[in-house]
Amino acid sequence: MKTAAIIGGGVIGGGWAARFLLNGWDVRVFDPDPEAVRKINEVLANARRSLPSLYDKALPAEGALTFHSVMAEAVAEAAWIQESVPERLDLKHKIHAQIEEHAPKSAIIGSSTSGFKPSELNAKGARAVVAHPFNPVYLLPLVELVGDADSCAQASDLLREVGMYPLTVRKEIDAHIADRLLEAVWREGLWLIKDGICTTEELDESIRMGFGLRWAQMGLFETYRIAGGEAGMKHFMAQFGPALEWPWTKLMDVPEFTEELVDLIAGQSDAQSGHLSIRALERLRDDNLVGMMRALKKSGSGAGGVINTHEATLPVPAPVELPITVSRPVPQSWTDYNGHINEAHYTEASAQATDRFMELIGADADYIAAGQSYFTVENHVRFLDELHEGDALTVTTQVLQGTGKKMHLFHRLFGPAGKLAATVETLLLHMDLNARGTSLPSPEVADKLTSYAAAHAGLPLPEGAGRHVGQRG
């Protein structure tokens, strides 16, 4: 079990704690704030609700979370130490001196700073690297790494273990990469609001209804490559390059931060979303992020590819009597207006179990790419109990028949405490994808399927199994 020490338990520190904890690390928090325990636990509640929903496998069992009032106790034996104190260089120097005094020499020491360079952080003898995340840290994968090459390489390996995407910045620069882009948009936005061109709500709508959706899966330059049409990026640059000389932006000018401007923006922001608490806004944000990032999993684009890579490293539960083909929490997107799983998602869970069982017998992605697969031709679902958002869902699969072209499976869907929530009986036929007709499976797949069928033949048949599907011969 690895240990992470979190120095500073605010929004970012709490997000780091959740990211490590929910990926099986022990987490020690050092923060003198008397509200630190409450704040961390509130962030954790949101993280437990959202992060597991990104995955179709169960995350590792949570590590242990402890709070410490002594720096030496917090950083002892830590493999990763993350400083997330306020953006004051004098404070960071003070904190890093304490960390350096007590930290293991092998520990990676990261700073969540959004603006300071490693040379500034380490000016008084520290050995930190910039490890700048994005809020919410427990969901968004990007971490900008800046600093010593060997330390950044080691940091990259550890961050990938917890499902993050480390981006090592080639040269140190104020505000790194992403925040420089955000600063440009933020500055231009302040001018647009100050000059009465739009309100905070209208500016946000221009982002989320338009280019924000494009950026989520392609970024800036790949988006503009498409804008160039078949001629590509050179055509785009030739067509739109002259616009760079037009006086469209005020990026080199900063609007004066007067009390009137602050009141204007704060008032508009209150009108826009003041009816929701911060925690409610966080849950709304997290639900939307989970939905978009799960959509990206299908193509493997952007954050979806990071999730797929991490998911492939998550352990598969060992079978007891029957193979466990699904082990995951129930995502919030599966629940309906009644507060429990919608009937379609019981079938989705069984489909995931079927796909996993196909992998177990060798009918995997390579097999399908070679032109063979199994198609579902009939399902029978029995709904026995409710399953709710966040419930642990486990599916076991029993082979009722595995001869010739047929594969007859019986899935049991268990909820918390092993209570049977549903059963899905499914009949599949083997298909030749080129001829688009039924065919016999390969000898290797047939042998594995037959072996499972023989092993399961001695097990009690589920009540009613075999009477609902596959009776037409």
Short mmCIF file of C-alpha atoms in Angstrom, two decimals:
data_model
loop_
_atom_site.label_atom_id
_atom_site.label_comp_id
_atom_site.label_asym_id
_atom_site.label_seq_id
_atom_site.Cartn_x
_atom_site.Cartn_y
_atom_site.Cartn_z
CA MET A 1 0.00 0.00 0.00
CA LYS A 2 1.45 3.36 -1.06
CA THR A 3 1.07 6.54 0.99
CA ALA A 4 0.41 10.09 -0.20
CA ALA A 5 0.77 13.12 2.06
CA ILE A 6 -1.46 16.10 1.27
CA ILE A 7 -0.22 19.42 2.64
CA GLY A 8 -3.14 21.83 2.55
CA GLY A 9 -6.68 20.49 2.45
CA GLY A 10 -8.59 23.11 0.49
CA VAL A 11 -10.42 22.53 -2.79
CA ILE A 12 -7.31 21.37 -4.64
CA GLY A 13 -5.75 19.49 -1.72
CA GLY A 14 -9.06 17.75 -1.07
CA GLY A 15 -9.24 16.76 -4.72
CA TRP A 16 -5.74 15.29 -4.55
CA ALA A 17 -6.68 13.37 -1.40
CA ALA A 18 -9.73 11.91 -3.14
CA ARG A 19 -7.78 10.97 -6.28
CA PHE A 20 -5.19 8.99 -4.32
CA LEU A 21 -7.59 7.55 -1.74
CA LEU A 22 -10.09 6.21 -4.29
CA ASN A 23 -7.25 4.58 -6.18
CA GLY A 24 -6.20 2.55 -3.16
CA TRP A 25 -3.51 4.76 -1.60
CA ASP A 26 -3.33 5.62 2.09
CA VAL A 27 -3.66 9.39 2.47
CA ARG A 28 -2.35 11.59 5.29
CA VAL A 29 -3.56 15.19 5.45
CA PHE A 30 -1.72 18.06 7.16
CA ASP A 31 -3.76 21.25 7.47
CA PRO A 32 -4.09 23.47 10.58
CA ASP A 33 -7.52 24.66 9.44
CA PRO A 34 -10.05 23.43 12.07
CA GLU A 35 -12.52 22.94 9.20
CA ALA A 36 -10.15 20.71 7.21
CA VAL A 37 -11.82 17.43 8.19
CA ARG A 38 -15.25 18.68 7.17
CA LYS A 39 -14.01 20.17 3.90
CA ILE A 40 -12.05 17.06 2.89
CA ASN A 41 -14.97 14.77 3.69
CA GLU A 42 -17.36 16.91 1.62
CA VAL A 43 -15.00 16.72 -1.36
CA LEU A 44 -14.67 12.97 -0.81
CA ALA A 45 -18.44 12.54 -0.83
CA ASN A 46 -18.62 14.11 -4.29
CA ALA A 47 -15.62 12.10 -5.50
CA ARG A 48 -17.08 8.79 -4.30
CA ARG A 49 -20.24 9.67 -6.20
CA SER A 50 -18.55 10.56 -9.49
CA LEU A 51 -15.09 9.03 -10.05
CA PRO A 52 -16.19 5.35 -9.97
CA SER A 53 -18.88 6.21 -12.53
CA LEU A 54 -16.18 6.77 -15.16
CA TYR A 55 -15.21 3.11 -15.07
CA ASP A 56 -16.76 -0.21 -16.01
CA LYS A 57 -14.56 -1.99 -13.49
CA ALA A 58 -14.39 -1.50 -9.75
CA LEU A 59 -11.67 0.79 -8.46
CA PRO A 60 -9.33 -0.62 -5.80
CA ALA A 61 -10.52 -0.68 -2.20
CA GLU A 62 -10.07 2.74 -0.62
CA GLY A 63 -6.95 3.39 1.39
CA ALA A 64 -6.94 4.79 4.91
CA LEU A 65 -7.47 8.53 5.43
CA THR A 66 -5.87 10.16 8.46
CA PHE A 67 -5.39 13.76 9.60
CA HIS A 68 -2.20 14.98 11.27
CA SER A 69 -1.23 18.10 13.18
CA VAL A 70 2.52 17.38 12.91
CA MET A 71 4.28 17.64 9.55
CA ALA A 72 6.75 14.85 10.35
CA GLU A 73 3.90 12.38 10.95
CA ALA A 74 2.11 13.37 7.76
CA VAL A 75 5.06 12.90 5.40
CA ALA A 76 6.65 9.85 7.03
CA GLU A 77 7.06 6.99 4.53
CA ALA A 78 5.14 8.92 1.86
CA ALA A 79 5.86 8.07 -1.78
CA TRP A 80 4.11 11.28 -2.93
CA ILE A 81 3.87 14.59 -1.08
CA GLN A 82 1.60 17.23 -2.58
CA GLU A 83 1.70 20.82 -1.39
CA SER A 84 -1.48 22.78 -2.11
CA VAL A 85 -1.20 25.86 0.13
CA PRO A 86 -2.26 29.36 -1.06
CA GLU A 87 -0.31 31.04 -3.88
CA ARG A 88 2.14 33.01 -1.74
CA LEU A 89 5.78 32.33 -2.48
CA ASP A 90 6.92 33.12 1.06
CA LEU A 91 4.40 30.62 2.46
CA LYS A 92 5.44 27.96 -0.03
CA HIS A 93 9.11 28.46 0.90
CA LYS A 94 8.23 28.02 4.58
CA ILE A 95 6.15 24.88 3.95
CA HIS A 96 8.69 23.27 1.62
CA ALA A 97 11.45 23.82 4.17
CA GLN A 98 9.37 21.83 6.68
CA ILE A 99 8.62 19.14 4.12
CA GLU A 100 12.28 18.85 3.15
CA GLU A 101 13.28 18.44 6.78
CA HIS A 102 11.06 15.40 7.34
CA ALA A 103 10.31 13.85 3.92
CA PRO A 104 11.84 10.57 2.77
CA LYS A 105 14.57 11.16 0.20
CA SER A 106 12.76 8.86 -2.21
CA ALA A 107 9.49 10.84 -2.07
CA ILE A 108 8.24 12.89 -5.00
CA ILE A 109 7.35 16.37 -3.76
CA GLY A 110 4.83 18.15 -5.95
CA SER A 111 3.40 21.65 -5.77
CA SER A 112 -0.06 22.48 -7.06
CA THR A 113 1.06 26.00 -7.93
CA SER A 114 -0.71 27.46 -10.93
CA GLY A 115 1.86 30.17 -11.55
CA PHE A 116 5.25 29.76 -9.86
CA LYS A 117 8.19 28.14 -11.65
CA PRO A 118 10.28 25.35 -10.07
CA SER A 119 13.30 27.68 -9.87
CA GLU A 120 11.21 30.02 -7.71
CA LEU A 121 9.82 27.24 -5.52
CA ASN A 122 13.28 25.75 -4.97
CA ALA A 123 15.19 28.99 -4.53
CA LYS A 124 15.77 28.23 -0.84
CA GLY A 125 16.83 24.59 -1.12
CA ALA A 126 13.60 22.69 -1.78
CA ARG A 127 13.42 19.92 -4.40
CA ALA A 128 9.83 20.23 -5.58
CA VAL A 129 8.43 19.79 -9.05
CA VAL A 130 5.37 21.62 -10.25
CA ALA A 131 2.45 19.17 -10.36
CA HIS A 132 -0.35 21.49 -11.37
CA PRO A 133 -3.77 19.77 -11.56
CA PHE A 134 -7.19 21.01 -12.62
CA ASN A 135 -10.34 21.16 -10.54
CA PRO A 136 -11.92 18.74 -9.81
CA VAL A 137 -8.64 16.88 -9.34
CA TYR A 138 -10.45 13.59 -8.73
CA LEU A 139 -12.06 13.70 -12.21
CA LEU A 140 -9.94 15.75 -14.61
CA PRO A 141 -6.84 13.82 -15.65
CA LEU A 142 -4.44 16.61 -16.65
CA VAL A 143 -1.42 17.37 -14.45
CA GLU A 144 1.23 19.77 -15.74
CA LEU A 145 4.70 18.66 -14.58
CA VAL A 146 7.61 21.09 -14.59
CA GLY A 147 11.06 20.59 -13.09
CA ASP A 148 13.90 18.07 -12.80
CA ALA A 149 13.64 15.57 -15.66
CA ASP A 150 14.21 12.44 -13.56
CA SER A 151 11.75 13.56 -10.90
CA CYS A 152 9.13 14.38 -13.54
CA ALA A 153 9.60 10.97 -15.15
CA GLN A 154 9.12 9.24 -11.80
CA ALA A 155 6.12 11.46 -11.07
CA SER A 156 4.58 10.56 -14.43
CA ASP A 157 4.67 6.85 -13.61
CA LEU A 158 2.98 7.34 -10.23
CA LEU A 159 0.32 9.68 -11.61
CA ARG A 160 -0.63 7.24 -14.35
CA GLU A 161 -1.24 4.63 -11.65
CA VAL A 162 -4.05 6.81 -10.28
CA GLY A 163 -5.59 7.50 -13.69
CA MET A 164 -4.11 10.92 -14.44
CA TYR A 165 -2.51 12.34 -17.59
CA PRO A 166 0.89 13.87 -16.81
CA LEU A 167 2.00 16.52 -19.33
CA THR A 168 5.65 17.46 -18.88
CA VAL A 169 6.28 21.09 -19.87
CA ARG A 170 9.44 21.45 -21.97
CA LYS A 171 10.60 24.72 -20.40
CA GLU A 172 9.62 26.44 -17.19
CA ILE A 173 7.46 29.50 -17.73
CA ASP A 174 5.13 31.54 -15.55
CA ALA A 175 1.68 29.86 -15.32
CA HIS A 176 2.86 26.83 -17.38
CA ILE A 177 0.65 26.03 -20.42
CA ALA A 178 -3.05 25.70 -19.66
CA ASP A 179 -3.37 28.62 -17.27
CA ARG A 180 -1.76 30.93 -19.81
CA LEU A 181 -4.55 30.01 -22.22
CA LEU A 182 -7.17 30.41 -19.52
CA GLU A 183 -5.71 33.78 -18.55
CA ALA A 184 -6.10 35.00 -22.13
CA VAL A 185 -9.77 33.98 -22.26
CA TRP A 186 -10.40 35.34 -18.75
CA ARG A 187 -8.81 38.71 -19.59
CA GLU A 188 -10.79 39.09 -22.80
CA GLY A 189 -13.94 38.07 -20.92
CA LEU A 190 -13.41 40.80 -18.34
CA TRP A 191 -13.22 43.40 -21.11
CA LEU A 192 -16.39 42.09 -22.79
CA ILE A 193 -18.31 42.33 -19.52
CA LYS A 194 -16.81 45.69 -18.49
CA ASP A 195 -17.65 47.19 -21.89
CA GLY A 196 -21.24 45.94 -21.66
CA ILE A 197 -20.97 43.55 -24.60
CA CYS A 198 -22.30 40.61 -22.59
CA THR A 199 -23.08 39.34 -19.10
CA THR A 200 -21.26 36.53 -17.28
CA GLU A 201 -24.07 34.16 -18.23
CA GLU A 202 -23.99 35.11 -21.91
CA LEU A 203 -20.21 34.72 -22.05
CA ASP A 204 -20.44 31.27 -20.43
CA GLU A 205 -23.16 30.26 -22.92
CA SER A 206 -20.88 31.21 -25.81
CA ILE A 207 -18.31 28.75 -24.48
CA ARG A 208 -20.45 25.81 -23.42
CA MET A 209 -22.79 25.93 -26.43
CA GLY A 210 -19.94 26.22 -28.93
CA PHE A 211 -16.19 25.87 -28.86
CA GLY A 212 -16.09 24.40 -25.35
CA LEU A 213 -17.69 21.21 -26.66
CA ARG A 214 -15.18 21.01 -29.50
CA TRP A 215 -12.20 21.60 -27.24
CA ALA A 216 -13.24 18.79 -24.90
CA GLN A 217 -12.40 16.18 -27.51
CA MET A 218 -10.05 17.82 -30.01
CA GLY A 219 -8.36 20.81 -28.44
CA LEU A 220 -7.52 23.99 -30.33
CA PHE A 221 -5.19 23.06 -33.17
CA GLU A 222 -6.90 19.83 -34.21
CA THR A 223 -10.21 21.73 -34.28
CA TYR A 224 -8.68 24.37 -36.56
CA ARG A 225 -7.16 21.68 -38.76
CA ILE A 226 -10.70 20.53 -39.55
CA ALA A 227 -11.71 24.15 -40.16
CA GLY A 228 -9.12 24.20 -42.94
CA GLY A 229 -11.12 21.58 -44.84
CA GLU A 230 -9.40 19.02 -47.06
CA ALA A 231 -6.42 21.34 -47.50
CA GLY A 232 -5.73 21.09 -43.76
CA MET A 233 -3.85 23.40 -41.44
CA LYS A 234 -1.88 25.30 -44.09
CA HIS A 235 -5.11 26.40 -45.72
CA PHE A 236 -6.56 27.45 -42.37
CA MET A 237 -3.47 29.50 -41.54
CA ALA A 238 -3.50 31.17 -44.94
CA GLN A 239 -7.20 31.95 -44.70
CA PHE A 240 -7.39 33.17 -41.12
CA GLY A 241 -3.82 34.28 -40.45
CA PRO A 242 -4.46 37.90 -41.53
CA ALA A 243 -7.12 38.17 -38.81
CA LEU A 244 -4.33 38.08 -36.23
CA GLU A 245 -3.41 41.62 -37.27
CA TRP A 246 -6.93 42.93 -36.75
CA PRO A 247 -7.65 44.77 -33.47
CA TRP A 248 -10.10 42.14 -32.22
CA THR A 249 -8.69 41.50 -28.76
CA LYS A 250 -7.38 43.43 -25.78
CA LEU A 251 -5.10 40.68 -24.53
CA MET A 252 -2.18 43.03 -23.87
CA ASP A 253 -4.35 45.38 -21.82
CA VAL A 254 -5.76 44.66 -18.37
CA PRO A 255 -9.04 46.24 -17.23
CA GLU A 256 -8.65 48.10 -13.95
CA PHE A 257 -9.97 45.94 -11.14
CA THR A 258 -12.20 48.60 -9.66
CA GLU A 259 -14.84 47.99 -7.00
CA GLU A 260 -17.45 48.74 -9.65
CA LEU A 261 -16.13 45.99 -11.97
CA VAL A 262 -15.95 43.46 -9.14
CA ASP A 263 -19.52 44.31 -8.05
CA LEU A 264 -20.74 44.08 -11.65
CA ILE A 265 -19.27 40.62 -12.21
CA ALA A 266 -20.20 39.31 -8.77
CA GLY A 267 -23.78 40.54 -9.18
CA GLN A 268 -24.14 38.95 -12.60
CA SER A 269 -22.64 35.71 -11.31
CA ASP A 270 -25.11 35.67 -8.40
CA ALA A 271 -28.00 36.19 -10.81
CA GLN A 272 -26.66 33.43 -13.04
CA SER A 273 -26.21 30.65 -10.48
CA GLY A 274 -26.67 32.05 -6.98
CA HIS A 275 -29.77 29.89 -6.51
CA LEU A 276 -27.51 26.83 -6.24
CA SER A 277 -25.12 26.05 -3.43
CA ILE A 278 -21.45 25.46 -4.24
CA ARG A 279 -21.84 21.75 -3.43
CA ALA A 280 -24.87 21.51 -5.74
CA LEU A 281 -22.90 23.23 -8.51
CA GLU A 282 -20.03 20.80 -7.95
CA ARG A 283 -22.37 17.82 -8.28
CA LEU A 284 -23.88 19.29 -11.45
CA ARG A 285 -20.38 19.87 -12.85
CA ASP A 286 -19.27 16.36 -11.91
CA ASP A 287 -22.33 14.68 -13.44
CA ASN A 288 -21.79 16.60 -16.68
CA LEU A 289 -18.08 15.77 -16.75
CA VAL A 290 -18.75 12.08 -16.14
CA GLY A 291 -21.28 12.02 -18.99
CA MET A 292 -18.92 13.75 -21.44
CA MET A 293 -15.87 11.74 -20.41
CA ARG A 294 -17.79 8.45 -20.67
CA ALA A 295 -18.84 9.47 -24.19
CA LEU A 296 -15.16 10.02 -25.01
CA LYS A 297 -14.35 6.47 -23.81
CA LYS A 298 -16.01 4.99 -26.89
CA SER A 299 -13.65 6.72 -29.32
CA GLY A 300 -10.71 6.86 -26.93
CA SER A 301 -10.36 10.59 -27.65
CA GLY A 302 -8.96 13.00 -25.08
CA ALA A 303 -9.78 12.11 -21.48
CA GLY A 304 -11.60 8.98 -22.68
CA GLY A 305 -8.33 7.42 -23.76
CA VAL A 306 -6.80 8.10 -20.33
CA ILE A 307 -9.74 6.39 -18.62
CA ASN A 308 -9.53 3.37 -20.94
CA THR A 309 -5.80 2.99 -20.28
CA HIS A 310 -6.27 3.20 -16.52
CA GLU A 311 -9.28 0.88 -16.58
CA ALA A 312 -7.22 -1.80 -18.32
CA THR A 313 -4.88 -1.87 -15.31
CA LEU A 314 -7.66 -2.37 -12.74
CA PRO A 315 -7.78 -5.91 -11.34
CA VAL A 316 -10.41 -8.43 -12.42
CA PRO A 317 -12.12 -10.17 -9.47
CA ALA A 318 -11.16 -13.82 -9.03
CA PRO A 319 -14.04 -16.27 -9.56
CA VAL A 320 -15.37 -18.17 -6.59
CA GLU A 321 -17.80 -20.71 -8.03
CA LEU A 322 -18.87 -18.82 -11.13
CA PRO A 323 -16.81 -16.26 -13.04
CA ILE A 324 -17.40 -12.66 -11.93
CA THR A 325 -18.00 -10.83 -15.18
CA VAL A 326 -18.94 -7.39 -13.82
CA SER A 327 -17.77 -5.66 -10.65
CA ARG A 328 -18.49 -1.94 -10.53
CA PRO A 329 -20.55 0.73 -8.77
CA VAL A 330 -23.88 1.82 -10.22
CA PRO A 331 -23.30 5.15 -12.04
CA GLN A 332 -25.77 7.98 -11.47
CA SER A 333 -26.57 8.03 -15.18
CA TRP A 334 -28.21 4.59 -14.85
CA THR A 335 -30.85 5.74 -12.38
CA ASP A 336 -34.24 7.17 -13.30
CA TYR A 337 -36.93 9.37 -11.77
CA ASN A 338 -37.75 6.60 -9.27
CA GLY A 339 -34.22 6.75 -7.89
CA HIS A 340 -33.18 3.24 -8.93
CA ILE A 341 -31.67 1.60 -12.00
CA ASN A 342 -33.77 1.94 -15.11
CA GLU A 343 -34.71 -1.42 -16.64
CA ALA A 344 -32.62 -0.77 -19.74
CA HIS A 345 -29.47 -0.64 -17.62
CA TYR A 346 -30.08 -4.05 -16.07
CA THR A 347 -29.78 -5.28 -19.64
CA GLU A 348 -26.72 -3.05 -20.18
CA ALA A 349 -25.06 -4.63 -17.14
CA SER A 350 -25.82 -8.10 -18.49
CA ALA A 351 -24.43 -7.08 -21.89
CA GLN A 352 -21.19 -6.03 -20.18
CA ALA A 353 -21.14 -9.42 -18.47
CA THR A 354 -21.63 -11.18 -21.81
CA ASP A 355 -18.83 -9.16 -23.39
CA ARG A 356 -16.50 -10.06 -20.51
CA PHE A 357 -17.42 -13.74 -20.77
CA MET A 358 -16.72 -13.65 -24.51
CA GLU A 359 -13.23 -12.37 -23.66
CA LEU A 360 -12.78 -15.26 -21.21
CA ILE A 361 -13.41 -17.82 -23.95
CA GLY A 362 -11.27 -16.02 -26.53
CA ALA A 363 -14.01 -14.25 -28.49
CA ASP A 364 -12.28 -10.95 -27.81
CA ALA A 365 -11.52 -7.84 -29.88
CA ASP A 366 -8.97 -9.68 -32.04
CA TYR A 367 -11.45 -12.49 -32.69
CA ILE A 368 -14.11 -9.98 -33.74
CA ALA A 369 -11.62 -8.09 -35.92
CA ALA A 370 -10.89 -11.39 -37.65
CA GLY A 371 -14.56 -11.65 -38.64
CA GLN A 372 -16.25 -13.79 -35.98
CA SER A 373 -18.44 -12.99 -33.00
CA TYR A 374 -21.55 -13.90 -31.01
CA PHE A 375 -24.85 -12.05 -31.47
CA THR A 376 -27.57 -11.89 -28.81
CA VAL A 377 -30.86 -13.18 -30.19
CA GLU A 378 -33.02 -13.34 -27.07
CA ASN A 379 -33.04 -12.05 -23.47
CA HIS A 380 -35.26 -12.70 -20.46
CA VAL A 381 -34.93 -10.30 -17.52
CA ARG A 382 -36.34 -10.76 -14.01
CA PHE A 383 -36.34 -7.69 -11.74
CA LEU A 384 -36.05 -8.81 -8.12
CA ASP A 385 -34.74 -5.82 -6.14
CA GLU A 386 -33.81 -2.16 -6.49
CA LEU A 387 -30.28 -0.97 -7.22
CA HIS A 388 -29.37 2.64 -6.50
CA GLU A 389 -26.70 5.13 -7.46
CA GLY A 390 -23.34 4.12 -6.00
CA ASP A 391 -24.40 0.58 -5.04
CA ALA A 392 -21.80 -2.11 -5.57
CA LEU A 393 -22.93 -4.25 -8.51
CA THR A 394 -21.52 -7.73 -9.10
CA VAL A 395 -22.55 -10.05 -11.93
CA THR A 396 -21.77 -13.76 -12.13
CA THR A 397 -22.21 -15.78 -15.31
CA GLN A 398 -23.25 -19.42 -15.63
CA VAL A 399 -23.15 -21.34 -18.90
CA LEU A 400 -26.36 -23.28 -19.45
CA GLN A 401 -25.45 -24.50 -22.94
CA GLY A 402 -22.30 -24.20 -25.03
CA THR A 403 -22.52 -26.51 -28.02
CA GLY A 404 -22.49 -25.85 -31.75
CA LYS A 405 -23.51 -22.33 -32.65
CA LYS A 406 -25.33 -21.65 -29.38
CA MET A 407 -24.13 -19.96 -26.22
CA HIS A 408 -26.78 -19.87 -23.50
CA LEU A 409 -25.83 -17.78 -20.45
CA PHE A 410 -27.45 -16.98 -17.13
CA HIS A 411 -26.33 -13.76 -15.41
CA ARG A 412 -27.07 -13.05 -11.75
CA LEU A 413 -26.92 -9.37 -10.75
CA PHE A 414 -26.10 -8.87 -7.08
CA GLY A 415 -26.34 -5.63 -5.14
CA PRO A 416 -24.95 -4.66 -1.73
CA ALA A 417 -24.51 -7.47 0.81
CA GLY A 418 -24.83 -10.03 -1.97
CA LYS A 419 -28.58 -9.56 -2.40
CA LEU A 420 -29.86 -10.83 -5.75
CA ALA A 421 -31.28 -7.85 -7.65
CA ALA A 422 -32.00 -9.33 -11.08
CA THR A 423 -31.32 -12.24 -13.40
CA VAL A 424 -30.81 -12.05 -17.14
CA GLU A 425 -30.95 -15.17 -19.28
CA THR A 426 -29.48 -14.62 -22.72
CA LEU A 427 -29.15 -16.73 -25.85
CA LEU A 428 -26.44 -15.95 -28.39
CA LEU A 429 -25.58 -17.42 -31.78
CA HIS A 430 -22.13 -17.50 -33.30
CA MET A 431 -21.83 -15.38 -36.44
CA ASP A 432 -19.57 -15.03 -39.44
CA LEU A 433 -19.34 -11.24 -39.73
CA ASN A 434 -18.36 -11.34 -43.38
CA ALA A 435 -21.19 -13.63 -44.52
CA ARG A 436 -23.54 -12.08 -41.92
CA GLY A 437 -24.84 -15.53 -41.10
CA THR A 438 -24.53 -18.10 -38.35
CA SER A 439 -21.44 -20.26 -38.20
CA LEU A 440 -19.52 -22.54 -35.88
CA PRO A 441 -16.99 -20.91 -33.55
CA SER A 442 -13.28 -21.53 -33.89
CA PRO A 443 -12.07 -24.77 -32.26
CA GLU A 444 -10.22 -22.78 -29.57
CA VAL A 445 -13.32 -20.79 -28.60
CA ALA A 446 -15.52 -23.88 -28.80
CA ASP A 447 -13.19 -25.81 -26.49
CA LYS A 448 -13.14 -23.06 -23.86
CA LEU A 449 -16.91 -22.64 -24.01
CA THR A 450 -17.42 -26.40 -23.70
CA SER A 451 -15.08 -26.48 -20.69
CA TYR A 452 -17.09 -23.79 -18.93
CA ALA A 453 -20.36 -25.57 -19.75
CA ALA A 454 -19.01 -28.84 -18.31
CA ALA A 455 -17.76 -27.12 -15.16
CA HIS A 456 -21.09 -25.37 -14.63
CA ALA A 457 -23.21 -28.44 -15.41
CA GLY A 458 -22.88 -29.71 -11.84
CA LEU A 459 -24.13 -26.44 -10.34
CA PRO A 460 -27.78 -25.97 -9.38
CA LEU A 461 -29.84 -24.56 -12.21
CA PRO A 462 -31.42 -21.19 -11.45
CA GLU A 463 -35.15 -21.33 -10.88
CA GLY A 464 -36.90 -21.20 -14.23
CA ALA A 465 -33.66 -21.20 -16.22
CA GLY A 466 -33.96 -22.65 -19.70
CA ARG A 467 -37.70 -22.17 -19.88
CA HIS A 468 -37.61 -18.62 -21.17
CA VAL A 469 -35.16 -18.51 -24.04
CA GLY A 470 -33.73 -20.86 -26.61
CA GLN A 471 -36.64 -23.27 -26.67
CA ARG A 472 -37.25 -23.10 -30.39
CA GLY A 473 -34.33 -25.41 -31.21
#
